[in-house]
Coordinates of C-alpha atoms in Angstrom, one line a residue:
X1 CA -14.7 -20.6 1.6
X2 CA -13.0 -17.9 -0.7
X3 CA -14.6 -15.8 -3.4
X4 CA -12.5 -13.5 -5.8
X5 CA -14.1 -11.1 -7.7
X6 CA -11.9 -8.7 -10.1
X7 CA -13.3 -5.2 -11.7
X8 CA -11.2 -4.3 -14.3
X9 CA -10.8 -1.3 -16.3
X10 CA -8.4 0.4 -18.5
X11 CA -7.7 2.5 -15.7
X12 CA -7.7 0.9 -12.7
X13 CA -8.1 -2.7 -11.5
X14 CA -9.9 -3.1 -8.1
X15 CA -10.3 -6.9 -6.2
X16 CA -12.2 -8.0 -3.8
X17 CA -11.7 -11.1 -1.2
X18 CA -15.0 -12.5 0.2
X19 CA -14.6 -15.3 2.8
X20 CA -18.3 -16.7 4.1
X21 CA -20.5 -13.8 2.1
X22 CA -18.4 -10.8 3.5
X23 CA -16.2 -8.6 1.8
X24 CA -12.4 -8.9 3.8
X25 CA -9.7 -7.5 1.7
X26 CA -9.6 -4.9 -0.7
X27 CA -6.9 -3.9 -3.3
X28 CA -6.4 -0.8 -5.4
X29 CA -3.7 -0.1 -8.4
X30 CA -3.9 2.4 -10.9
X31 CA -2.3 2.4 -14.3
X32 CA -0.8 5.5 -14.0
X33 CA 0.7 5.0 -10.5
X34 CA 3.0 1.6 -11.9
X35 CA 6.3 2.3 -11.0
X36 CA 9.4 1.2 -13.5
X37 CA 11.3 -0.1 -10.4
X38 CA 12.0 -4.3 -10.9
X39 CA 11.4 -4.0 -14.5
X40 CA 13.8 -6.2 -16.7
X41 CA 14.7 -4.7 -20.5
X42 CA 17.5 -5.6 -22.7
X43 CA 19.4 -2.1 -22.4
X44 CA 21.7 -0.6 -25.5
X45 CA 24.8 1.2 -23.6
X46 CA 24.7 4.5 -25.9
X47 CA 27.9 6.4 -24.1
X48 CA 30.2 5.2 -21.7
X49 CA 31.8 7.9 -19.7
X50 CA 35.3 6.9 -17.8
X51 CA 35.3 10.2 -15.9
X52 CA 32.3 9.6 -14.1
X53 CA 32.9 5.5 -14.1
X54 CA 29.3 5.5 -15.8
X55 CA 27.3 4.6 -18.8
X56 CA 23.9 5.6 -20.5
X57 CA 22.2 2.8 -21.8
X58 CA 18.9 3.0 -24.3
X59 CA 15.8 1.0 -22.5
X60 CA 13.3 2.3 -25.0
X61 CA 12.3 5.1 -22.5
X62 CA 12.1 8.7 -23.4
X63 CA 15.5 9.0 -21.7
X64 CA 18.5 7.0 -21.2
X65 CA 19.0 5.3 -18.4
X66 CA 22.4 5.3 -16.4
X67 CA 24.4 2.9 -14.9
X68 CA 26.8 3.0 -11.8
X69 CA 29.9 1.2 -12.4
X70 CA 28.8 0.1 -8.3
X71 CA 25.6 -1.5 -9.7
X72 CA 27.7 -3.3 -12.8
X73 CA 27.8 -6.9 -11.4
X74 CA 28.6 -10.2 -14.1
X75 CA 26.2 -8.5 -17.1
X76 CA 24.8 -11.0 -18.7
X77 CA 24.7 -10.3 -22.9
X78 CA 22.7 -11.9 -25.3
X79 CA 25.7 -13.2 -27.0
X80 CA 27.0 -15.5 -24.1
X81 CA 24.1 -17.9 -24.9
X82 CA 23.1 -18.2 -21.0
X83 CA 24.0 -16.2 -18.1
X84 CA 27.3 -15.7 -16.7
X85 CA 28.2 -18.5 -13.8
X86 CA 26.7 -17.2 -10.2
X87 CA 29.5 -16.4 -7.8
X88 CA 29.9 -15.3 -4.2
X89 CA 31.2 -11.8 -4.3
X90 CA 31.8 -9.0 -2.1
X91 CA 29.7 -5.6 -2.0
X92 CA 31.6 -3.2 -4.5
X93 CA 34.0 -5.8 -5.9
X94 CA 33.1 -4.6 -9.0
X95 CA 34.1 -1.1 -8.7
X96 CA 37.7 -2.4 -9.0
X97 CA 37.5 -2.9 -12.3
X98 CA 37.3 0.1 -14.6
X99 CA 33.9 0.2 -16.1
X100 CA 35.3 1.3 -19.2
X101 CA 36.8 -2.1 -19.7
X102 CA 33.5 -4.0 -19.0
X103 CA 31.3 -2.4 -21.1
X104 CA 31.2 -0.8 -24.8
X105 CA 29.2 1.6 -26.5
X106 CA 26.7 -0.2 -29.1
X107 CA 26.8 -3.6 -26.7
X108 CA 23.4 -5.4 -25.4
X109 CA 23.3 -5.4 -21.4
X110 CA 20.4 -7.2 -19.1
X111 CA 19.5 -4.6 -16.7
X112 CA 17.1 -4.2 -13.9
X113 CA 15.4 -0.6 -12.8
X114 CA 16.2 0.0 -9.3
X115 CA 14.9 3.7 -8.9
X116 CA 12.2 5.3 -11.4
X117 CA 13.1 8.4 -14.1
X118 CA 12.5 11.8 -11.6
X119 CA 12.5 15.0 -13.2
X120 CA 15.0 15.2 -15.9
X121 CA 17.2 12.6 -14.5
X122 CA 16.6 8.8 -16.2
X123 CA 16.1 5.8 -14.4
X124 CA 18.8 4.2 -12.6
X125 CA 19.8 0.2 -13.6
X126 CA 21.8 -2.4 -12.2
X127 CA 23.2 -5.4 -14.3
X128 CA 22.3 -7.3 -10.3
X129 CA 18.9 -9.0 -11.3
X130 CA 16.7 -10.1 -8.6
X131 CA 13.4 -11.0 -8.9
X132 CA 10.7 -11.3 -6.4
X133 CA 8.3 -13.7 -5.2
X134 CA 5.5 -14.2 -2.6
X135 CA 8.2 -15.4 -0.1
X136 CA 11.6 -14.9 -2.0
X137 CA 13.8 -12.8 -3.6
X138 CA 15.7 -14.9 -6.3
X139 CA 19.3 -13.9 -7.1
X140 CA 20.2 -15.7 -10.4
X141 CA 23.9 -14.7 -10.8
X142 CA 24.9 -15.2 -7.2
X143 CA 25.2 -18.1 -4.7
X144 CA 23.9 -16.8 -1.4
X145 CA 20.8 -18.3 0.7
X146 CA 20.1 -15.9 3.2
X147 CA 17.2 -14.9 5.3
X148 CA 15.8 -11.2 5.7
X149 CA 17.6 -9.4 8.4
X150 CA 14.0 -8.7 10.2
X151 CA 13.2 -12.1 11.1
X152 CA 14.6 -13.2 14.9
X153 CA 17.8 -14.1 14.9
X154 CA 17.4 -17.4 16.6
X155 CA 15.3 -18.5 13.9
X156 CA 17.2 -17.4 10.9
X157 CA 19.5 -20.2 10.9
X158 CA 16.9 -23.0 10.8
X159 CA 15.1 -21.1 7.9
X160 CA 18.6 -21.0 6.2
X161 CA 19.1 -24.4 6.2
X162 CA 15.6 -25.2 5.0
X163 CA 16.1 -23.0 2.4
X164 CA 19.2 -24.3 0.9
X165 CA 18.1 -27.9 1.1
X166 CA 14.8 -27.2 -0.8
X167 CA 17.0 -24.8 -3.3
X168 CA 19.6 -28.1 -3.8
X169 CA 16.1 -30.1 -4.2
X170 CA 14.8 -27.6 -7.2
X171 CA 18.0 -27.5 -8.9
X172 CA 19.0 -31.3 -8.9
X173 CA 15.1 -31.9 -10.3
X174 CA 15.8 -29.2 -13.0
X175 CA 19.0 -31.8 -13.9
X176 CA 21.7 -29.2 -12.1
X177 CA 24.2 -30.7 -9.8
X178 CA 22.9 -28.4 -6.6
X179 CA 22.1 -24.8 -6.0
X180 CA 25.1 -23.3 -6.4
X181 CA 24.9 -23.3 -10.2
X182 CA 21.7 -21.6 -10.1
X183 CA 21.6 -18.7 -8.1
X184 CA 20.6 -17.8 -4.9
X185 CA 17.6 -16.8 -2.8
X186 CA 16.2 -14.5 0.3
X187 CA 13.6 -15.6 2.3
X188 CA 11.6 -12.5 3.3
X189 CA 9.6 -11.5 6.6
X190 CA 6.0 -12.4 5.2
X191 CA 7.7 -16.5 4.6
X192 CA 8.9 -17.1 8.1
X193 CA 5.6 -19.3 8.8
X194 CA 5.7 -20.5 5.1
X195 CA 5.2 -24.2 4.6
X196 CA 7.9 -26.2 2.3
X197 CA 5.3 -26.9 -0.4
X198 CA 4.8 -23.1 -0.2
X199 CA 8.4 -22.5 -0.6
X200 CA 8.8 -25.2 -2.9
X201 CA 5.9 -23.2 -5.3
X202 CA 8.0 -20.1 -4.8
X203 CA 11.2 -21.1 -6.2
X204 CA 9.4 -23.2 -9.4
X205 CA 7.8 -19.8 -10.2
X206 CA 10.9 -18.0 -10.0
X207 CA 12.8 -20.1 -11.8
X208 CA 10.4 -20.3 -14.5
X209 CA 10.4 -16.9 -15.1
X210 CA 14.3 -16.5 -14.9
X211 CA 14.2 -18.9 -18.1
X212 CA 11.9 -16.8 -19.9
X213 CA 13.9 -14.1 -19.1
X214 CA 16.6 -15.7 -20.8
X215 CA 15.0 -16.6 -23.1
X216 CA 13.6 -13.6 -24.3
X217 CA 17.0 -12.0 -24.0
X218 CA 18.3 -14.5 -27.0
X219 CA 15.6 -13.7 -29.3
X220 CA 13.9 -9.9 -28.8
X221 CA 15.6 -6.7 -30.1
X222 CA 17.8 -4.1 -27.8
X223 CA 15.7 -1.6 -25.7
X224 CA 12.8 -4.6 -25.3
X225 CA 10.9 -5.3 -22.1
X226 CA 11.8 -8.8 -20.8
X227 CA 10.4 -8.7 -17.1
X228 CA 8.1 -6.6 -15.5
X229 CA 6.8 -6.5 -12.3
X230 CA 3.9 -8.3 -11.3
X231 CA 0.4 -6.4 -11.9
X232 CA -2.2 -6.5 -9.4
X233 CA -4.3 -9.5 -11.8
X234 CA -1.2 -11.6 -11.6
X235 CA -0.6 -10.7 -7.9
X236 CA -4.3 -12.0 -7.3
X237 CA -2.5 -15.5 -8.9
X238 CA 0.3 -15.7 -6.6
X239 CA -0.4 -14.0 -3.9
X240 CA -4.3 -14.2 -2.8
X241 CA -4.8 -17.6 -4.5
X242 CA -5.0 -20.1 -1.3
X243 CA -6.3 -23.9 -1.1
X244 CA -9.8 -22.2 0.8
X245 CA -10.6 -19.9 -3.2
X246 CA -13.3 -21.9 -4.8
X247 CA -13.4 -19.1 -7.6
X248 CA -11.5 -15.9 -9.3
X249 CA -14.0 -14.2 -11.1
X250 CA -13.1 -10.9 -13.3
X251 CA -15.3 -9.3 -15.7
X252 CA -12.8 -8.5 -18.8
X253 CA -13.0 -11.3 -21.6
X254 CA -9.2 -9.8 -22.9
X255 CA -8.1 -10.1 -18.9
X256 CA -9.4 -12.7 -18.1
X257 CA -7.5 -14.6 -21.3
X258 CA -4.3 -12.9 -20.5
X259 CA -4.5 -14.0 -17.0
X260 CA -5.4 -17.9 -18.2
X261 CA -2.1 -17.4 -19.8
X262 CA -0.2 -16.3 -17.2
X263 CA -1.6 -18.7 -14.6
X264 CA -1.4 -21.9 -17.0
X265 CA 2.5 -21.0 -17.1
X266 CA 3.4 -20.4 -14.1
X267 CA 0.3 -21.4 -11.7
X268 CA -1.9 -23.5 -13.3
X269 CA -3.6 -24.4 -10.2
X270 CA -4.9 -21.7 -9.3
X271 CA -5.0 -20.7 -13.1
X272 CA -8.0 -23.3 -13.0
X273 CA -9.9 -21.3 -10.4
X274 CA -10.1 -18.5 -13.0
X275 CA -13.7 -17.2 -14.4
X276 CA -15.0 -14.6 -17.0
X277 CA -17.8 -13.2 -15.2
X278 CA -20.7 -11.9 -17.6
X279 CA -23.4 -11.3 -15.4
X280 CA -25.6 -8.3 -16.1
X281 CA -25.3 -6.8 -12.6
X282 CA -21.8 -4.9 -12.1
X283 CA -19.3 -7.5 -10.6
X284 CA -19.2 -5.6 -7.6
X285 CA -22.7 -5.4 -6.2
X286 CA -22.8 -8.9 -5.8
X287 CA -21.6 -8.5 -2.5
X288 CA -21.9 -4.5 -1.9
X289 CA -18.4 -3.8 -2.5
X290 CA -19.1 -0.6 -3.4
X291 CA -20.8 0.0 -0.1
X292 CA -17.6 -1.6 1.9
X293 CA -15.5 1.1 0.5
X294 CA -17.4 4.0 1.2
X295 CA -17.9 2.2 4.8
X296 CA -13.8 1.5 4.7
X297 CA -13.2 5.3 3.9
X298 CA -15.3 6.9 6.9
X299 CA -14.2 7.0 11.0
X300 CA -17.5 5.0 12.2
X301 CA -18.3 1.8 11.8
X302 CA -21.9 0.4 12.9
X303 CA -22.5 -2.9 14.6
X304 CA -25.3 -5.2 14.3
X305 CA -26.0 -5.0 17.8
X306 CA -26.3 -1.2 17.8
X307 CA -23.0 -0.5 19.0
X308 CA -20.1 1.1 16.9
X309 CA -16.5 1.5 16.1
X310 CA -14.7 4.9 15.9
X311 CA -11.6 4.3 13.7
X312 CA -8.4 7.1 14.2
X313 CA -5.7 6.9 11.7
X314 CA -3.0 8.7 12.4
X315 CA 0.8 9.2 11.3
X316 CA 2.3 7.1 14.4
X317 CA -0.9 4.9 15.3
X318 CA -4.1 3.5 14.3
X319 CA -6.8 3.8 17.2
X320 CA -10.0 2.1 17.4
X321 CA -12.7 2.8 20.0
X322 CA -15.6 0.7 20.9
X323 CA -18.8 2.3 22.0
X324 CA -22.2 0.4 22.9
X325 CA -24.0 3.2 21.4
X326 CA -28.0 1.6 21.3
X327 CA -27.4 -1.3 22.3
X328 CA -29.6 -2.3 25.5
X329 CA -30.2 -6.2 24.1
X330 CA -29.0 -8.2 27.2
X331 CA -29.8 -8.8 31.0
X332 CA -27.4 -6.5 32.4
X333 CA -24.8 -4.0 32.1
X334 CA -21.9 -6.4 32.3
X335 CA -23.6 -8.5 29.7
X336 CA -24.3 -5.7 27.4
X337 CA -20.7 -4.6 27.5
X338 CA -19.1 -8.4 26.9
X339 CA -21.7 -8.8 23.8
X340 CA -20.7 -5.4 22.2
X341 CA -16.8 -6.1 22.8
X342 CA -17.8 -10.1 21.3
X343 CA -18.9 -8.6 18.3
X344 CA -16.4 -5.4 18.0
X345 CA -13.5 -7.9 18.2
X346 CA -14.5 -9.6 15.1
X347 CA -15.1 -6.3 13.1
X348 CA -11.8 -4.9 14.0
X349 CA -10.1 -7.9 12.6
X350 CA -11.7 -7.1 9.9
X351 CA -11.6 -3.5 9.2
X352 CA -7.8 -3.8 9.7
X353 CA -7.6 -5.7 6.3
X354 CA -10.1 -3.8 4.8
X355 CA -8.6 -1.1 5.4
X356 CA -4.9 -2.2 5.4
X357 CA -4.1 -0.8 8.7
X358 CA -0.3 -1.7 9.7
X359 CA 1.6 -0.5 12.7
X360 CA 0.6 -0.1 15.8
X361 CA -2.9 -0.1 16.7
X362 CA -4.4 0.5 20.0
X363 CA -7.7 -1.0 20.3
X364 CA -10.2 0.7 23.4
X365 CA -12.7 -1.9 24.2
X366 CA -15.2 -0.8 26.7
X367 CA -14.2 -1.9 30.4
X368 CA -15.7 -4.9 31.7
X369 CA -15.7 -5.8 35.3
X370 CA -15.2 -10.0 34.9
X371 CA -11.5 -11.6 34.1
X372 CA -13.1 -14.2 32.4
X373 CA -15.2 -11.5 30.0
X374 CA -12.2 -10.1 29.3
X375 CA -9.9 -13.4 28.3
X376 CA -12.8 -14.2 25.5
X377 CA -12.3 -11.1 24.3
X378 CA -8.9 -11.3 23.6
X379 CA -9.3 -15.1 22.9
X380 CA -11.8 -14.1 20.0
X381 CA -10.0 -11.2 19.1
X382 CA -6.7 -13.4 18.1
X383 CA -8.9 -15.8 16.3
X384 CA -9.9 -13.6 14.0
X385 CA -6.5 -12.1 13.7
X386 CA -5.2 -15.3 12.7
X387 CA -7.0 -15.4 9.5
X388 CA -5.0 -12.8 8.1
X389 CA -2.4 -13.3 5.5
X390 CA -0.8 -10.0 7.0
X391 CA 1.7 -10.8 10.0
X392 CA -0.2 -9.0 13.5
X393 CA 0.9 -9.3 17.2
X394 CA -1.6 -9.0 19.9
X395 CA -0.9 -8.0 23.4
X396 CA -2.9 -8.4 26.9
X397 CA -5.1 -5.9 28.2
X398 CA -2.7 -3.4 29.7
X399 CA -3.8 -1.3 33.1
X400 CA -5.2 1.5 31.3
X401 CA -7.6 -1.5 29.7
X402 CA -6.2 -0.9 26.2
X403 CA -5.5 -3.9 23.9
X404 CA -2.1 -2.7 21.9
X405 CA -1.1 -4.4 18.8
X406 CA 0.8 -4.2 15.3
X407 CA 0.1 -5.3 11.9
X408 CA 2.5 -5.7 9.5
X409 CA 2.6 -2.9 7.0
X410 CA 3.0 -4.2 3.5
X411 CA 1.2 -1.7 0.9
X412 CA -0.5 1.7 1.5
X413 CA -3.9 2.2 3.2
X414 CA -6.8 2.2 1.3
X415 CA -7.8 5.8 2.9
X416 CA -4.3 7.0 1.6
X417 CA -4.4 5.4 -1.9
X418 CA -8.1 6.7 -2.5
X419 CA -8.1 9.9 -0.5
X420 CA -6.2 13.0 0.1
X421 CA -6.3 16.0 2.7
X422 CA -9.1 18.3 2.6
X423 CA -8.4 21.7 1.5
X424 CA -10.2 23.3 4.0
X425 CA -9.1 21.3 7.5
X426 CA -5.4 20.2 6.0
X427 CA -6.5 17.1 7.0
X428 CA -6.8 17.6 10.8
X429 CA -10.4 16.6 10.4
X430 CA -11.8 19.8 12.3
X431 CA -13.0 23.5 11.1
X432 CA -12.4 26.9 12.8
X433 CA -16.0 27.9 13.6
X434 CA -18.0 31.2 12.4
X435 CA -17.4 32.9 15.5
X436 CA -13.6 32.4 15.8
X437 CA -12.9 33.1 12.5
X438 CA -15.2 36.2 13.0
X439 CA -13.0 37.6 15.7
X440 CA -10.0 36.3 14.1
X441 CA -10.9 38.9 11.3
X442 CA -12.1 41.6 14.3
X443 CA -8.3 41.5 15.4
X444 CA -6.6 41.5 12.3
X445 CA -8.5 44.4 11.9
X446 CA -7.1 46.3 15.0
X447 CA -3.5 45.1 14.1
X448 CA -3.5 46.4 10.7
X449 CA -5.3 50.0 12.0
X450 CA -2.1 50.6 14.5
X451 CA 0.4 50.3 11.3
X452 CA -1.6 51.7 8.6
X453 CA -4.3 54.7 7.7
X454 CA -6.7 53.0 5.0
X455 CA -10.0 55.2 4.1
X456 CA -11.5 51.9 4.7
X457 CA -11.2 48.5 5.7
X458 CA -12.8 45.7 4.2
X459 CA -14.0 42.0 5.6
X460 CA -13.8 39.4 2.7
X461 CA -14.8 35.9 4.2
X462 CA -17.7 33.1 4.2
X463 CA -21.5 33.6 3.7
X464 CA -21.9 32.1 7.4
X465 CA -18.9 34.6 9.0
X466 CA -20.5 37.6 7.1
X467 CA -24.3 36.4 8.3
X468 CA -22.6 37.0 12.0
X469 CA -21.7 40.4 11.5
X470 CA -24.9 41.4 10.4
X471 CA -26.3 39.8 13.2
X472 CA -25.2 38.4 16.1
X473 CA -21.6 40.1 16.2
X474 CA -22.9 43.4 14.9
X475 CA -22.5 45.3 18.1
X476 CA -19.1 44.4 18.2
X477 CA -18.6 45.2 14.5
X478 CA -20.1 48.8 15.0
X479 CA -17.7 49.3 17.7
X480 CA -14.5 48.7 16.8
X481 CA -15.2 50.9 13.4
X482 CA -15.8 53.6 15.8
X483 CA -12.6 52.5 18.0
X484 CA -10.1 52.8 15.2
X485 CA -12.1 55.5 13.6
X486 CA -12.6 53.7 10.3
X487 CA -15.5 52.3 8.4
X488 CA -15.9 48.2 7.7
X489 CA -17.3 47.2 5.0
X490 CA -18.5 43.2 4.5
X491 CA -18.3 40.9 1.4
X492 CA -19.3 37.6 1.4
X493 CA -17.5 35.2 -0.9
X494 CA -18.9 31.7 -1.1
X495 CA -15.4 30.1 -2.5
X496 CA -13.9 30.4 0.7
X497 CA -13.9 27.2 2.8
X498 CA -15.0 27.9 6.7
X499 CA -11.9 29.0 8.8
X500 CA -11.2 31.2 5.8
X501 CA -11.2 35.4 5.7
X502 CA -9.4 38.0 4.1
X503 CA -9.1 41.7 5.4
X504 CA -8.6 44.1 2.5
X505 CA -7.5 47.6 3.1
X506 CA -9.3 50.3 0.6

């Protein structure tokens, strides 16, 4: 049983998976952080430059866009009534031709974005549309079935072939005489396990909106957007939406209508799970969500039983370490132990998709004497794996009695899309202490005393460093004034972070 719940607000849109009362997923997006990259617009070309075999063309942006005569590949124009005939070509073909002589200043081009507007420079466009989907990428104006370069090669030939055949089966339904008159497709890593019904639903939807692409194209003025990349809302539709969702709740009356739209088009099954929530508690605290993130953002994690999870993320790794902490509930020490790794291997599963935590991840359960204790372990620990949508490999317990593993990285961590460094540790995690930075300041002192002849030096630095002086480290204050023959004057400045000190010379 699967529960959706959507809080929405102008912005930033945040859902929620719950599966049997507990929160399991959790997704982020941010108005403002929408990239340009995949959208579709009907593109103006406003100069066409021969010298640098490139063209500006007008999207409705603040600036123009250019185009590569490398990324000019069969444009489709709104004048052709349809799109020009797919057909197999090799990469940079089209740089033969001049692009002078395929394009013209004042004509209407379908182009794609393929890297956003940075600085002063515009956004870069191809006329090569592709458009993603949960599994595939289609290619309307080219004929190749191919399968994504990641995926085993013993494997990709099988998935080839099952591809093309449910292609050829879409194509002839749609009245077409096989997939070679309508475009192509790439099967990516995440739809190597996928189901042909699955598949099938992949290339309807991409289809579907290639014709209203097309569509649009025929009827909407120049510098109009046509396609744009799917929004979280709509990604909740295609991508989260499974057989085991009983309901999609969001609390927006003008969302929720636009996503009935949306889904009715192109998914209208799970378009029917769809509900405008108007409850008078926040959407959220119906299951704690709120709570889960704060939870999701720190290191520990507490266990029912008492025990508790110490979660590392790094730049190379994820580590987790399991501790029994006060947990003294069974018979015996080896039972205690088993119990706390029981119930450590189904949080971990789920803090991993809580938190989005891809790589490799290196999982510390405590050491337990009995093979058999350690195979349920693992046992349980790949059963819960196995419920997420995110592809994960589990090893054996190596020698060192570590559990290494790897979870497909498909978005950013929660941690990094809500979080940042902290000012004061650079994100390390860890402060200088009073003392050191006390003596830090003590020999910066002496260094600056052998080079210069100040009529005074002065300490700037935290309350808690100054506090030391004047106490504890006051003897050592007192003599290194007399050493360098120099008075040392204290200020306390509250603004600085601990670790922090300045030594002025007066």
């Amino acid at each position: 049983m699967q529960d959706i719940l959507i809080n929405w607000s102008p912005q930033e849109t945040r859902v929620a998976v719950v599966e049997h009362g507990a929160v399991q997923e959790l997704h982020v997006e941010r108005t403002l952080e929408r990239g340009l990259v995949g959208n579709v617009y009907l593109g103006k070309v406003q100069r066409v430059l021969p010298g640098m075999q490139s063209a500006f063309i007008d999207i409705g942006l603040e600036r123009t866009a250019f185009l590569h005569v490398a990324d000019l590949v069969a444009p489709f124009t709104p004048g052709s009534r349809g799109a020009a005939a797919p057909v197999d070509r090799e990469p940079g073909r089209a740089a033969q031709v001049p692009i002078e002589k395929q394009v013209f200043e004042g004509q209407s081009l379908l182009v794609q974005v393929i890297k956003d507007p940075i600085g002063t420079k515009g956004a870069r466009l191809s006329t090569q549309i592709s458009i993603a989907g949960r599994m595939l990428v289609f290619l309307p104006q080219d004929n190749h079935i191919g399968v994504s370069q990641k995926i085993p090669l013993a494997e990709r030939d099988a998935l080839r072939q099952r591809l093309l055949a449910l292609a050829e089966a879409a194509a002839q339904g749609d009245g077409g005489q096989g997939a070679s008159s309508h475009g192509g497709f790439i099967l990516r890593t995440n739809g190597e396990d996928a189901s042909d019904a699955e598949l099938g639903d992949d290339i309807a939807y991409l289809r579907k909106a290639w014709s209203r692409i097309r569509e649009l194209a025929l009827r909407m003025p120049p510098m109009s957007l046509l396609h744009q990349d799917l929004s979280l809302l709509q990604r909740v539709l295609r991508d989260l939406t499974t057989e085991e969702t009983t309901s999609i709740r969001i609390d927006s009356r003008e969302q929720y209508e636009q996503l009935l739209r949306f889904g009715r088009e192109f998914m209208p099954q799970a378009a029917g799970k769809l509900q405008h929530y108007t409850g008078e508690r926040p959407i959220f605290d119906l299951y704690n969500v709120d709570d889960e993130i704060t939870q999701a953002l720190g290191r520990r994690v507490q266990l029912k039983s008492g025990g508790y999870l110490v979660i590392d993320q790094t730049e190379a790794l994820t580590t987790v370490d399991v501790n029994t902490g006060g947990f003294v509930g069974a018979r015996n020490f080896d039972e205690t132990v088993f119990k706390t790794n029981l119930e450590a291997a189904q949080a971990i599963a789920r803090q991993l998709r809580l938190r989005n935590l891809g790589g490799i991840i290196i999982v510390d359960f405590i050491d337990m004497a009995r093979d058999e204790h350690r195979e349920q372990v693992l046992a349980e620990f790949r059963k819960q794996l196995a419920r997420d949508r995110v592809k994960t490999t589990a090893g054996g317990f190596s020698q060192l009695g570590l559990v290494e593993m790897t979870r497909k990285r498909t978005r950013e961590s929660l941690a990094h899309m809500l979080c940042e460094p902290c000012e004061a540790c650079g994100g390390q995690g860890i402060v200088r202490t009073a003392r050191t930075t006390a003596y830090d300041a003590l020999r910066e002192i002496l260094r600056e005393a052998r080079q210069f002849t100040p009529r005074e030096f002065r300490i700037v630095a935290p309350p808690q460093v100054i506090e030391l002086f004047l106490d504890e480290e006051s003897q050592h204050l007192a003599g290194l004034s007399d050493f360098i023959g120099k008075p040392i004057s204290l200020q306390a400045e509250p603004a600085m972070g601990q670790g922090q000190y300045d030594v002025v010379l007066l």
